[in-house]
Amino acid sequence: MSDNNSTSNNGGGNDGPENETVNFVALVVSLVALLGTVAQVLQQYYASAAGYQNCGESVMGEWHKSKKRTFRWSEFRFEVQFESPVIFVCPPTNKKGPVQNEPIRFIRGTQDSLRETKTLLAKDENQRLMALKDNQVHTADNERATWVTLLSHLQTMEQESSNWQLNQLKKFPPPAAAQKLTVAGMDKHTLVVAVQSKKRSWDTMPPDVRKPYATTTMCHLLEIAAMMGIYWKEFDRSKEKYRAEGNGYMLTGSNVHDLGLMFTFRITGKSHFGENRVIPVDEVKEMCCGSASTIFQQTKDSRRLEFPNEDSKDLAFLQLGSLAELAETMVQMECNTNTADYFLRPSPKYTHLFPVPFELLGMLGKTLHIRDSYYRMLPNPTPCHWDKNFFSIRRLLKEFNLRISEVDSDSILYQAGQITELEELSREVVNTIGKDTKDAKVSGYSVFLLNTLHDALDKCDQYICAKERNRDLVQMVLREHFQEVLRMINDEEEDKGLADNASRKGDAESENKRATRFGELSSANPEERQHKFMDIYFYVVLDQVRERAVHSFLKRQGSTTYAPSIYAREDTPDHVAVTPSLQSVHTGTRAASAPSSPTLTATRPVSPPARLVSHRSSQSTPTPFLMLPQDSSIPQHRDLHNNPNDLELGREAEGIWCTLVFRMLCWLLLHDFHKKDVQIPKSELLGSRLPVYIA
């Protein structure tokens, strides 16, 4: 019995160490299982932080540092929070942005701006992106959010354009009299891209969006595209298809479910920012949508929240974005129905040397050039192409100076101060152009020339907008000018016989016939086009504009009702009174009319103004004025030669016309448009705060 007990005790003692080993192994396995379970649980919780991996550096650049996980105890899960930019365009003095209590960071291309906006320059951005990747195939780099690339190229735009200006000044210094001239800095800009940070949660991201997006508005997107030289090729809001290209960039947009319009910014080639840099002024906002402020504008809504009054007659704001809007603008200028209808025809004609809408813009548009700056480019607010291959504004200015300088003491307008002032101004501009042209180093647009043009425009504006200037007369000169120019463009066949007769006036042996029809410009050599153009303006258009503007002004002053332009053609059953021009009254000549039937029509006077000496000597003997039966029911012109007040009014009308033409030429030389930039109708988007997103 005792032996059995002892045997059992000995056996139990031998099993003790083995049990301890088994227990230890079981403990280790249990701990591993526990840790695995805990890790699995933690992984599930961390996995609840959806989108965290989509906010990495390869996607957001420097903005990835703002991402974080926040545990939401109420839902027992992690939430991913990050910051993305709100991009907008405003003056650099703006203190209030769309995001409350967030500082506004302006894109200026400086190191401070790069740091504040968490952005790198385009070249540094590419190097950083390549360093993060093993695969360096450039065409396969689609991980980056496109708004990061957009911010980088906006910074590059500011830096490159600023350096370009400094290099231009160093290469082509101004004359000795202006050696202290410095290039205008960013403190002179009134338009800059700004950025604010906005905190977001991945919980609110639409299911179809896999990357953080930036926010802007439709109007600001249009402005940014224009600033970067991107021109819209397709802008179809009904089909929600948008595409813009230019300067090595592409911008496409489409609708995203549960979000709205999403745009994607892509690089398609090499970009540069020099002479093509858009002038950074606030008025660019309007031009992006096919509108333009004029020299008559008194007040301005900087936010463009209220659309300008379309029925206003003060011409403070021009709508030029489509042919229909151009027709409305003609109506706003009180032109007749025929003039407005020219833009609504199936195949409209509105071009002589260049499209007439640019002429209107040059006559009335604000001077947007920044003094001491080389920037000239603007968004095209019209549906017309600006192609400088077919004309030269410089030659037109020279021809204008030749025409306005040919005066003598017998001219009725010789004593007019504005004509003398324009002669001096045009001579100064032409001389400055000549200096730039002779200097092989100068590219043709030195800062000295641009400042000279700017000064000339300021003096023209002072004359046109002077308090003593009668605004009604100015608007009537404008109205009659565009009525006559557009009529001549569209009614070439009607005036062909009259023009042929007028072109043969003067020395019969002269080889050069004076141009009187715009159709002659098409067959003229490039060296002759500008000369013929000014012939038409000074020898045909001027007479008609001056006479009709004065007559309409006198008629309006004598009546409380609107006096329609005498240009409106009406059939007279028995006879028509032939009206002498102001020039004909002064020289004692009358335009001849040969009756071809019992019903007589008035012949438009085409003889040149008396003040043009070189052509007066070659005029043929005037034909006696054809006396027609008088009828008291037909209104007759007053004899302006016998009325000093009316004669002075004629002088003022011609001074206004010459000033507007000179201003138009200077404005079009001081500013420029890209040949491929054509406005697509979107005037209603001016100031639009419709939210859009950048992928």
XYZ file of C-alpha atoms in Angstrom:
695
model
C 0.000 0.000 0.000
C 2.750 2.322 0.975
C 4.692 1.287 -2.101
C 1.831 2.262 -4.390
C 1.519 5.697 -2.807
C 5.155 6.322 -3.144
C 5.055 5.335 -6.787
C 2.200 7.772 -7.464
C 4.021 10.591 -5.755
C 7.154 9.920 -7.745
C 5.180 9.948 -11.001
C 3.492 13.252 -10.185
C 6.802 14.856 -9.418
C 8.214 13.885 -12.801
C 5.299 15.646 -14.649
C 5.691 19.091 -12.946
C 8.167 20.794 -15.345
C 6.323 19.593 -18.438
C 3.077 21.123 -17.207
C 4.762 24.452 -16.640
C 6.087 24.461 -20.205
C 2.699 23.689 -21.613
C 1.103 26.387 -19.522
C 3.709 28.938 -20.646
C 3.183 28.100 -24.291
C -0.548 28.382 -23.854
C -0.092 31.756 -22.215
C 2.061 33.005 -25.072
C -0.427 31.814 -27.644
C -3.215 33.465 -25.743
C -1.302 36.736 -25.557
C -0.570 36.636 -29.273
C -4.210 35.974 -29.985
C -5.164 38.801 -27.666
C -2.753 41.194 -29.320
C -3.988 40.134 -32.719
C -7.532 40.709 -31.649
C -6.663 44.108 -30.199
C -4.732 45.016 -33.331
C -7.654 43.940 -35.450
C -9.997 46.032 -33.393
C -7.660 49.009 -33.598
C -7.277 48.492 -37.303
C -10.999 48.532 -37.704
C -11.210 51.779 -35.805
C -8.382 53.316 -37.784
C -9.942 52.028 -40.942
C -13.001 54.015 -40.051
C -10.882 57.114 -40.843
C -11.858 56.903 -44.500
C -9.969 59.130 -46.921
C -6.852 59.559 -44.790
C -4.664 57.944 -47.416
C -6.164 60.244 -50.065
C -4.792 63.289 -48.273
C -1.135 62.391 -48.590
C 1.717 64.555 -49.800
C 1.621 63.062 -53.285
C -1.975 64.308 -53.586
C -2.078 67.614 -51.699
C 1.533 68.755 -51.653
C 2.337 70.953 -48.656
C -1.336 71.054 -47.762
C -1.105 67.429 -46.534
C 0.282 68.686 -43.223
C -3.195 69.878 -42.283
C -4.734 66.384 -42.264
C -5.562 64.725 -38.929
C -7.763 62.053 -37.360
C -10.285 63.093 -34.742
C -12.092 60.468 -32.660
C -15.831 60.992 -32.467
C -16.970 59.363 -29.220
C -20.600 59.675 -30.084
C -20.088 57.428 -33.100
C -17.075 55.530 -31.726
C -15.030 56.104 -34.891
C -12.342 58.343 -36.331
C -13.091 61.310 -38.592
C -10.554 62.636 -41.112
C -10.216 66.405 -41.196
C -8.082 68.458 -43.553
C -7.761 71.915 -45.047
C -8.215 72.888 -48.670
C -8.075 76.294 -50.354
C -10.844 78.683 -51.267
C -9.551 80.581 -54.303
C -10.885 83.978 -55.353
C -9.834 87.154 -57.152
C -9.918 90.569 -55.492
C -7.961 93.805 -55.047
C -4.889 93.484 -52.797
C -6.526 95.881 -50.326
C -9.379 93.471 -49.636
C -9.703 92.576 -45.959
C -12.807 90.424 -46.083
C -12.808 86.994 -47.686
C -15.453 84.300 -48.124
C -14.183 82.331 -45.086
C -14.875 84.015 -41.768
C -11.994 84.613 -39.348
C -9.381 83.298 -41.762
C -6.453 85.405 -43.027
C -6.285 86.188 -46.724
C -3.114 85.048 -48.479
C -2.280 86.761 -51.776
C -0.400 85.053 -54.593
C 2.548 87.308 -55.427
C 5.325 84.924 -56.452
C 7.525 85.851 -53.477
C 9.020 83.503 -50.898
C 6.639 84.785 -48.236
C 3.673 84.185 -50.490
C 4.875 80.659 -51.291
C 5.173 79.850 -47.615
C 1.818 81.354 -46.661
C -0.090 79.611 -49.432
C 1.750 76.280 -48.879
C 2.785 76.277 -52.505
C 5.921 75.667 -54.544
C 6.883 77.182 -57.860
C 6.037 75.050 -60.862
C 9.619 73.833 -61.399
C 10.062 73.001 -57.704
C 6.680 71.326 -57.616
C 7.672 68.981 -60.427
C 10.943 68.084 -58.723
C 9.199 67.365 -55.436
C 6.596 65.225 -57.164
C 9.217 63.177 -58.981
C 11.153 62.618 -55.748
C 8.074 61.041 -54.161
C 7.657 58.494 -56.942
C 9.524 55.453 -58.121
C 7.795 55.569 -61.496
C 8.886 58.779 -63.253
C 6.718 58.507 -66.334
C 5.372 62.065 -66.588
C 2.271 61.187 -68.598
C 1.141 58.810 -65.827
C 1.279 61.388 -63.025
C -2.368 61.732 -62.143
C -2.229 61.384 -58.365
C -1.811 65.103 -57.730
C -4.873 67.247 -57.112
C -5.024 69.668 -60.020
C -5.642 72.694 -57.796
C -2.169 72.188 -56.315
C -0.738 72.510 -59.815
C -2.931 75.538 -60.469
C -1.639 77.374 -57.385
C 1.942 76.568 -58.355
C 1.507 78.021 -61.832
C -0.254 81.107 -60.492
C 2.773 81.770 -58.309
C 5.011 81.179 -61.324
C 2.910 83.618 -63.365
C 3.477 86.416 -60.875
C 7.186 85.743 -60.508
C 7.976 85.309 -64.214
C 5.992 88.354 -65.332
C 7.590 90.524 -62.663
C 11.080 89.387 -63.672
C 10.211 89.940 -67.343
C 9.348 93.578 -66.667
C 12.623 94.174 -64.845
C 14.585 92.558 -67.675
C 12.778 94.691 -70.258
C 13.728 97.849 -68.394
C 17.374 96.743 -68.142
C 17.644 95.776 -71.801
C 15.819 98.818 -73.155
C 16.348 101.704 -70.704
C 14.244 104.847 -71.169
C 15.732 108.112 -72.515
C 18.113 110.122 -70.377
C 15.273 112.414 -69.301
C 13.520 109.458 -67.664
C 16.488 107.538 -66.238
C 14.918 107.459 -62.780
C 11.936 105.544 -64.119
C 11.156 102.311 -62.277
C 8.747 99.551 -63.204
C 5.391 99.652 -61.442
C 5.318 97.095 -58.659
C 2.544 94.909 -57.321
C 1.335 97.760 -55.121
C -0.132 99.265 -58.320
C -2.126 96.146 -59.142
C -5.838 96.135 -58.445
C -6.399 92.480 -59.287
C -4.713 89.544 -57.573
C -5.511 85.904 -56.812
C -6.134 85.253 -53.121
C -6.374 82.083 -51.039
C -8.036 81.211 -47.752
C -7.902 77.892 -45.890
C -11.115 76.092 -45.097
C -11.417 73.109 -42.756
C -13.240 70.170 -44.238
C -14.233 66.655 -43.262
C -13.953 63.636 -45.486
C -17.400 62.641 -44.247
C -18.923 65.305 -46.488
C -17.072 64.251 -49.637
C -19.353 62.978 -52.420
C -18.873 59.284 -53.226
C -17.622 60.062 -56.744
C -14.828 62.349 -55.500
C -11.621 60.616 -54.422
C -9.351 63.631 -53.825
C -9.710 66.853 -51.829
C -10.990 69.687 -54.001
C -10.584 73.453 -53.957
C -13.536 75.841 -54.002
C -14.105 78.984 -56.031
C -16.968 80.674 -57.891
C -17.831 80.814 -61.565
C -16.852 84.466 -61.992
C -13.504 83.970 -60.252
C -12.742 80.908 -62.362
C -13.364 82.925 -65.528
C -11.042 85.639 -64.256
C -8.259 83.216 -63.307
C -8.475 81.556 -66.722
C -8.159 84.940 -68.441
C -5.194 85.934 -66.277
C -3.349 82.745 -67.245
C -4.024 83.125 -70.966
C -6.582 80.323 -71.197
C -9.303 80.971 -73.793
C -12.692 79.289 -73.839
C -13.382 77.016 -76.788
C -16.597 75.473 -75.486
C -18.960 76.930 -72.917
C -22.260 75.050 -73.109
C -24.278 75.406 -69.914
C -27.235 73.441 -71.243
C -25.072 70.352 -71.804
C -22.719 71.196 -68.944
C -19.615 70.984 -71.098
C -16.793 73.427 -70.609
C -13.353 73.536 -72.219
C -10.689 76.219 -72.364
C -7.179 76.043 -73.817
C -4.184 78.290 -74.204
C -0.651 79.072 -73.036
C 0.089 75.394 -72.455
C -2.920 74.764 -70.210
C -6.300 73.097 -70.494
C -9.320 73.600 -68.279
C -12.267 71.230 -68.570
C -15.472 71.084 -66.558
C -18.459 68.826 -66.083
C -21.167 68.137 -63.546
C -20.443 65.830 -60.584
C -23.372 64.101 -58.911
C -24.211 65.464 -55.437
C -21.655 68.259 -55.798
C -21.961 70.525 -58.828
C -19.577 71.788 -61.483
C -16.109 70.295 -61.160
C -13.202 71.657 -63.229
C -9.902 69.967 -63.933
C -6.701 71.898 -64.630
C -4.126 70.223 -66.866
C -0.746 71.086 -68.370
C -0.534 70.463 -72.111
C 2.666 72.258 -73.061
C 5.116 75.004 -72.182
C 3.747 78.218 -70.748
C 5.306 81.659 -70.500
C 4.323 84.947 -68.886
C 5.811 88.036 -70.459
C 4.214 90.241 -73.089
C 1.135 87.998 -72.890
C 0.547 88.826 -69.203
C -2.932 90.253 -68.684
C -2.997 93.708 -67.111
C -3.800 93.102 -63.412
C -6.589 95.661 -63.057
C -10.066 95.266 -61.621
C -11.829 96.048 -64.913
C -10.569 92.730 -66.304
C -13.456 91.113 -64.390
C -15.944 92.791 -66.722
C -14.076 92.010 -69.920
C -14.039 88.304 -69.072
C -17.825 88.367 -69.425
C -18.073 90.523 -72.542
C -18.548 93.936 -70.943
C -16.454 97.061 -70.535
C -16.554 100.185 -68.386
C -16.264 103.497 -70.193
C -14.842 106.912 -69.443
C -18.364 108.070 -68.528
C -18.638 105.720 -65.558
C -19.150 107.585 -62.271
C -19.624 104.787 -59.731
C -18.596 101.146 -59.700
C -19.705 98.058 -57.801
C -16.396 96.354 -57.043
C -18.143 93.058 -56.226
C -20.326 93.123 -59.371
C -23.277 91.765 -57.458
C -25.710 94.018 -59.298
C -25.793 93.881 -63.070
C -25.512 97.343 -64.656
C -28.680 98.975 -65.875
C -29.183 97.730 -69.417
C -31.519 100.610 -70.291
C -29.111 103.331 -69.228
C -28.378 105.963 -71.877
C -25.263 107.403 -70.227
C -22.947 104.867 -71.936
C -21.168 104.135 -68.653
C -21.136 100.424 -69.446
C -20.871 98.632 -72.796
C -22.126 95.121 -73.520
C -20.066 93.613 -76.317
C -20.131 89.856 -75.685
C -22.321 88.780 -78.615
C -23.786 90.149 -81.818
C -27.152 90.496 -80.102
C -25.552 92.499 -77.296
C -23.748 94.672 -79.820
C -27.095 95.412 -81.444
C -28.476 96.346 -78.026
C -25.494 98.621 -77.484
C -26.259 100.408 -80.740
C -29.811 100.921 -79.502
C -28.427 102.214 -76.205
C -26.426 104.744 -78.228
C -29.722 105.800 -79.870
C -28.683 104.594 -83.305
C -31.377 103.912 -85.857
C -32.889 100.495 -86.432
C -30.819 99.808 -89.543
C -27.578 100.148 -87.573
C -28.699 97.651 -84.936
C -29.983 95.252 -87.595
C -26.572 95.068 -89.249
C -25.389 92.869 -86.350
C -28.453 90.611 -86.519
C -28.233 89.639 -90.153
C -27.484 85.995 -91.067
C -24.084 87.048 -92.429
C -23.305 90.274 -90.595
C -20.695 92.697 -91.944
C -19.003 94.953 -89.415
C -15.340 95.052 -90.460
C -13.303 97.620 -92.387
C -9.614 97.350 -91.459
C -10.655 95.713 -88.202
C -14.005 94.918 -86.551
C -16.042 97.982 -85.611
C -16.681 96.788 -81.997
C -12.981 97.367 -81.280
C -13.390 100.908 -82.564
C -16.212 101.500 -80.087
C -14.101 100.010 -77.309
C -11.164 102.227 -78.205
C -13.264 105.392 -78.313
C -15.010 104.896 -74.970
C -13.176 102.205 -73.006
C -11.325 103.113 -69.836
C -7.555 103.323 -69.984
C -6.544 100.109 -68.212
C -2.787 100.297 -68.704
C -0.800 100.721 -65.482
C 1.613 103.614 -65.799
C 5.303 102.571 -65.830
C 4.265 99.019 -66.704
C 4.885 96.838 -69.766
C 1.648 94.853 -69.505
C -0.723 95.411 -72.450
C -2.822 92.259 -72.825
C -6.562 92.191 -72.054
C -9.319 89.578 -72.372
C -11.277 90.090 -75.574
C -14.821 91.222 -74.649
C -16.123 90.967 -78.226
C -17.073 88.001 -80.468
C -14.592 89.259 -83.087
C -11.008 88.222 -83.819
C -8.271 90.819 -83.276
C -5.821 90.039 -86.083
C -3.111 92.669 -86.537
C -1.711 91.032 -89.671
C -4.029 93.101 -91.873
C -3.346 96.589 -90.507
C -0.937 98.685 -88.468
C -2.125 100.992 -85.719
C 1.234 102.789 -85.853
C 0.736 103.674 -89.505
C -2.820 104.772 -88.808
C -1.527 107.172 -86.153
C 0.988 108.579 -88.626
C -1.737 109.065 -91.241
C -3.959 110.714 -88.630
C -1.172 113.133 -87.775
C -0.718 113.993 -91.453
C -4.439 114.689 -91.902
C -4.908 116.802 -88.817
C -1.727 118.789 -89.438
C -2.796 119.956 -92.909
C -4.545 123.175 -91.924
C -4.333 126.788 -93.035
C -5.506 130.137 -91.725
C -8.658 130.014 -93.831
C -10.023 126.921 -92.110
C -13.120 127.492 -90.002
C -11.664 125.173 -87.359
C -8.112 126.487 -87.360
C -8.741 128.552 -84.256
C -10.252 125.615 -82.388
C -7.950 124.821 -79.485
C -8.694 121.105 -79.520
C -7.513 120.679 -83.118
C -4.212 122.346 -82.258
C -3.913 120.220 -79.126
C -4.547 117.036 -81.101
C -1.957 118.052 -83.654
C 0.657 118.396 -80.911
C -0.417 115.204 -79.161
C -0.385 113.121 -82.340
C 3.000 114.555 -83.345
C 4.442 113.624 -79.955
C 3.080 110.075 -80.209
C 4.329 109.641 -83.787
C 7.784 110.951 -82.842
C 7.971 108.519 -79.930
C 6.935 105.655 -82.230
C 9.658 106.731 -84.661
C 12.314 106.638 -81.956
C 11.288 103.145 -80.927
C 11.263 101.958 -84.522
C 14.714 103.376 -85.327
C 16.285 101.848 -82.235
C 16.991 98.234 -83.169
C 17.180 97.268 -79.506
C 13.648 98.258 -78.696
C 10.935 95.682 -79.243
C 8.457 98.365 -80.267
C 6.679 98.802 -76.947
C 9.048 100.590 -74.619
C 7.702 101.839 -71.325
C 8.363 105.378 -72.558
C 6.059 104.859 -75.549
C 3.382 103.255 -73.375
C 3.495 106.165 -70.931
C 3.266 108.630 -73.826
C 0.144 106.890 -75.095
C -1.269 106.842 -71.558
C -0.730 110.604 -71.219
C -2.384 111.236 -74.590
C -5.437 109.214 -73.530
C -5.686 111.155 -70.277
C -5.753 114.442 -72.189
C -8.419 113.115 -74.564
C -10.528 112.032 -71.584
C -10.186 115.459 -70.009
C -11.558 117.060 -73.158
C -14.432 114.640 -73.726
C -15.512 114.489 -70.069
C -15.024 118.181 -69.289
C -17.849 119.796 -67.352
C -18.379 122.392 -70.053
C -18.631 119.696 -72.722
C -22.195 118.977 -73.794
C -22.727 115.249 -73.285
C -25.621 115.175 -75.752
C -23.370 116.453 -78.524
C -20.714 113.866 -77.693
C -23.249 111.053 -77.842
C -24.693 112.354 -81.098
C -21.248 112.464 -82.681
C -20.748 108.856 -81.565
C -24.151 107.836 -82.858
C -23.755 109.440 -86.260
C -20.230 108.079 -86.613
C -21.207 104.449 -86.142
C -24.351 104.853 -88.203
C -22.317 106.163 -91.115
C -19.439 103.672 -90.804
C -21.714 100.632 -90.557
C -23.893 101.929 -93.387
C -20.855 102.302 -95.624
C -19.667 98.797 -94.780
C -23.044 97.223 -95.538
C -24.247 99.427 -98.403
C -21.197 99.342 -100.667
C -23.194 98.882 -103.871
C -25.541 101.747 -103.084
C -22.719 104.264 -102.801
C -20.501 102.808 -105.505
C -21.485 105.354 -108.144
C -21.145 108.248 -105.736
C -17.784 106.991 -104.506
C -16.441 106.553 -108.048
C -17.298 110.156 -108.850
C -15.760 111.422 -105.635
C -12.537 109.460 -106.152
C -12.003 111.186 -109.530
C -12.193 114.687 -108.114
C -9.009 116.734 -108.241
C -6.274 116.507 -110.804
C -7.459 114.298 -113.645
C -3.897 113.187 -114.332
C -3.267 112.101 -110.758
C -2.303 108.455 -110.474
C -3.587 108.061 -106.921
C -7.350 108.140 -106.516
C -8.743 109.034 -103.149
C -10.491 106.121 -101.450
C -14.118 106.695 -100.575
C -15.363 103.140 -99.988
C -14.271 100.554 -97.446
C -14.349 97.955 -100.189
C -11.206 99.526 -101.622
C -9.242 98.506 -98.539
C -9.433 94.831 -99.503
C -7.599 95.407 -102.787
C -5.091 97.896 -101.370
C -1.498 96.946 -100.652
C -0.444 96.758 -96.977
C 1.459 100.039 -97.381
C -1.640 101.821 -98.727
C -4.407 100.485 -96.504
C -3.858 102.926 -93.662
C -3.655 105.881 -96.071
C -6.897 104.937 -97.785
C -8.604 104.296 -94.467
C -7.860 107.824 -93.269
C -8.974 109.191 -96.634
C -12.370 107.615 -96.073
C -12.613 108.844 -92.506
C -11.590 112.448 -93.138
C -13.139 112.997 -96.583
C -16.366 111.027 -96.268
C -17.221 110.093 -92.703
C -16.243 113.364 -91.035
C -18.499 115.538 -93.198
C -21.500 113.332 -92.614
C -20.964 112.978 -88.881
C -20.374 116.671 -88.275
C -23.371 117.832 -90.261
C -25.875 115.326 -88.911
C -24.685 115.573 -85.308
C -25.075 119.356 -85.298
C -28.472 119.209 -86.996
C -29.763 116.551 -84.584
C -28.424 118.458 -81.600
C -30.112 121.688 -82.688
C -33.349 119.840 -83.321
C -33.272 118.198 -79.899
C -32.502 121.492 -78.195
C -35.515 123.070 -79.867
C -37.936 120.284 -78.964
C -38.959 118.472 -75.783
C -39.329 115.232 -77.726
C -36.590 113.071 -79.157
C -35.374 114.233 -82.551
C -34.539 111.249 -84.745
C -31.337 111.405 -86.725
C -31.647 113.014 -90.146
C -29.708 110.013 -91.330
C -32.890 107.931 -91.254
C -33.863 107.702 -94.900
C -37.472 108.377 -95.810
C -38.988 108.512 -99.259
C -40.362 111.879 -100.309
C -43.135 111.726 -102.932
C -42.369 114.902 -104.843
C -38.937 116.245 -103.992
C -36.150 116.237 -101.429
C -34.288 119.243 -100.184
C -30.565 118.957 -100.668
C -28.712 120.014 -97.538
C -25.318 121.697 -97.736
C -22.621 120.460 -95.419
C -20.877 122.727 -92.928
C -17.818 122.608 -95.112
C -19.808 123.501 -98.215
C -21.362 126.468 -96.440
C -17.937 127.763 -95.497
C -16.391 127.440 -98.943
C -19.478 128.614 -100.787
C -19.890 125.362 -102.684
C -22.827 123.028 -102.901
C -22.988 119.317 -103.588
C -24.519 118.703 -106.996
C -27.445 116.446 -107.640
C -28.528 115.436 -111.090
C -32.222 114.703 -111.353
C -32.832 111.415 -113.094
C -36.580 111.320 -112.529
C -39.353 113.511 -111.191
C -38.478 112.154 -107.757
C -35.140 113.590 -106.628
C -32.850 112.099 -104.029
C -30.289 113.936 -101.982
C -26.656 113.330 -102.805
C -24.329 113.062 -99.819
C -21.530 115.648 -99.902
C -18.137 113.994 -100.208
C -15.808 116.968 -100.711
C -13.024 117.166 -98.129
C -12.930 119.661 -95.268
C -11.598 123.075 -96.203
C -8.721 122.754 -93.757
C -6.948 120.016 -95.718
C -4.655 122.125 -97.900
C -2.920 119.464 -99.915
C -6.205 118.238 -101.338
C -8.029 121.574 -101.612
C -5.716 122.765 -104.347
C -6.601 119.758 -106.491
C -10.379 120.102 -106.232
C -12.245 120.685 -109.453
C -14.539 123.639 -110.014
C -17.649 123.107 -107.917
C -20.924 122.466 -109.642
C -23.622 125.084 -108.937
C -26.101 124.053 -106.280
C -29.229 122.533 -107.757
C -32.217 124.635 -106.693
C -35.217 122.482 -105.879
C -38.802 123.512 -105.248
C -39.228 124.563 -101.651
C -41.920 123.117 -99.471
C -42.633 124.497 -96.037
C -43.641 121.033 -94.875
C -40.051 119.769 -95.283
C -37.686 120.913 -92.500
C -34.729 122.854 -93.838
C -31.240 123.176 -92.331
C -30.313 126.461 -90.800
C -27.547 128.425 -92.490
C -24.794 127.618 -90.023
C -22.405 130.049 -91.665
C -24.653 132.980 -90.783
C -25.151 131.829 -87.198
C -21.989 132.167 -85.061
C -23.406 129.898 -82.378
C -24.105 127.127 -84.871
C -20.687 127.583 -86.438
C -19.067 127.176 -83.041
C -21.166 124.061 -82.501
C -19.809 122.645 -85.756
C -16.289 123.333 -84.580
C -16.962 121.539 -81.323
C -18.507 118.540 -83.104
C -15.446 118.155 -85.318
C -13.155 118.520 -82.318
C -15.063 115.765 -80.557
C -14.904 113.480 -83.598
C -11.181 113.985 -84.105
C -10.549 113.409 -80.404
C -12.542 110.173 -80.402
C -10.722 108.852 -83.474
C -7.328 109.754 -82.023
C -8.280 108.215 -78.689
C -9.372 105.026 -80.416
C -6.009 104.659 -82.156
C -4.002 105.351 -78.998
C -6.148 102.982 -76.916
C -5.780 100.126 -79.395
C -2.006 100.609 -79.523
C -1.683 100.808 -75.741
C -3.751 97.652 -75.197
C -3.759 94.330 -76.995
C -5.814 91.141 -77.428
C -4.747 87.621 -78.295
C -5.698 86.552 -81.798
C -7.254 83.292 -80.600
C -9.247 84.907 -77.813
C -12.900 85.288 -78.845
C -15.722 85.980 -76.424
C -18.344 83.277 -75.951
C -21.634 84.785 -74.665
C -21.741 84.644 -70.866
C -22.532 88.197 -69.781
C -24.968 87.000 -67.116
C -22.059 85.368 -65.256
C -20.506 88.735 -64.385
C -20.172 88.663 -60.600
C -21.760 85.197 -60.432
C -21.232 83.539 -57.058
C -22.209 80.093 -58.302
C -19.884 77.680 -56.425
C -17.629 75.592 -58.617
C -14.897 73.173 -57.627
C -11.403 72.363 -58.846
C -10.415 68.694 -58.699
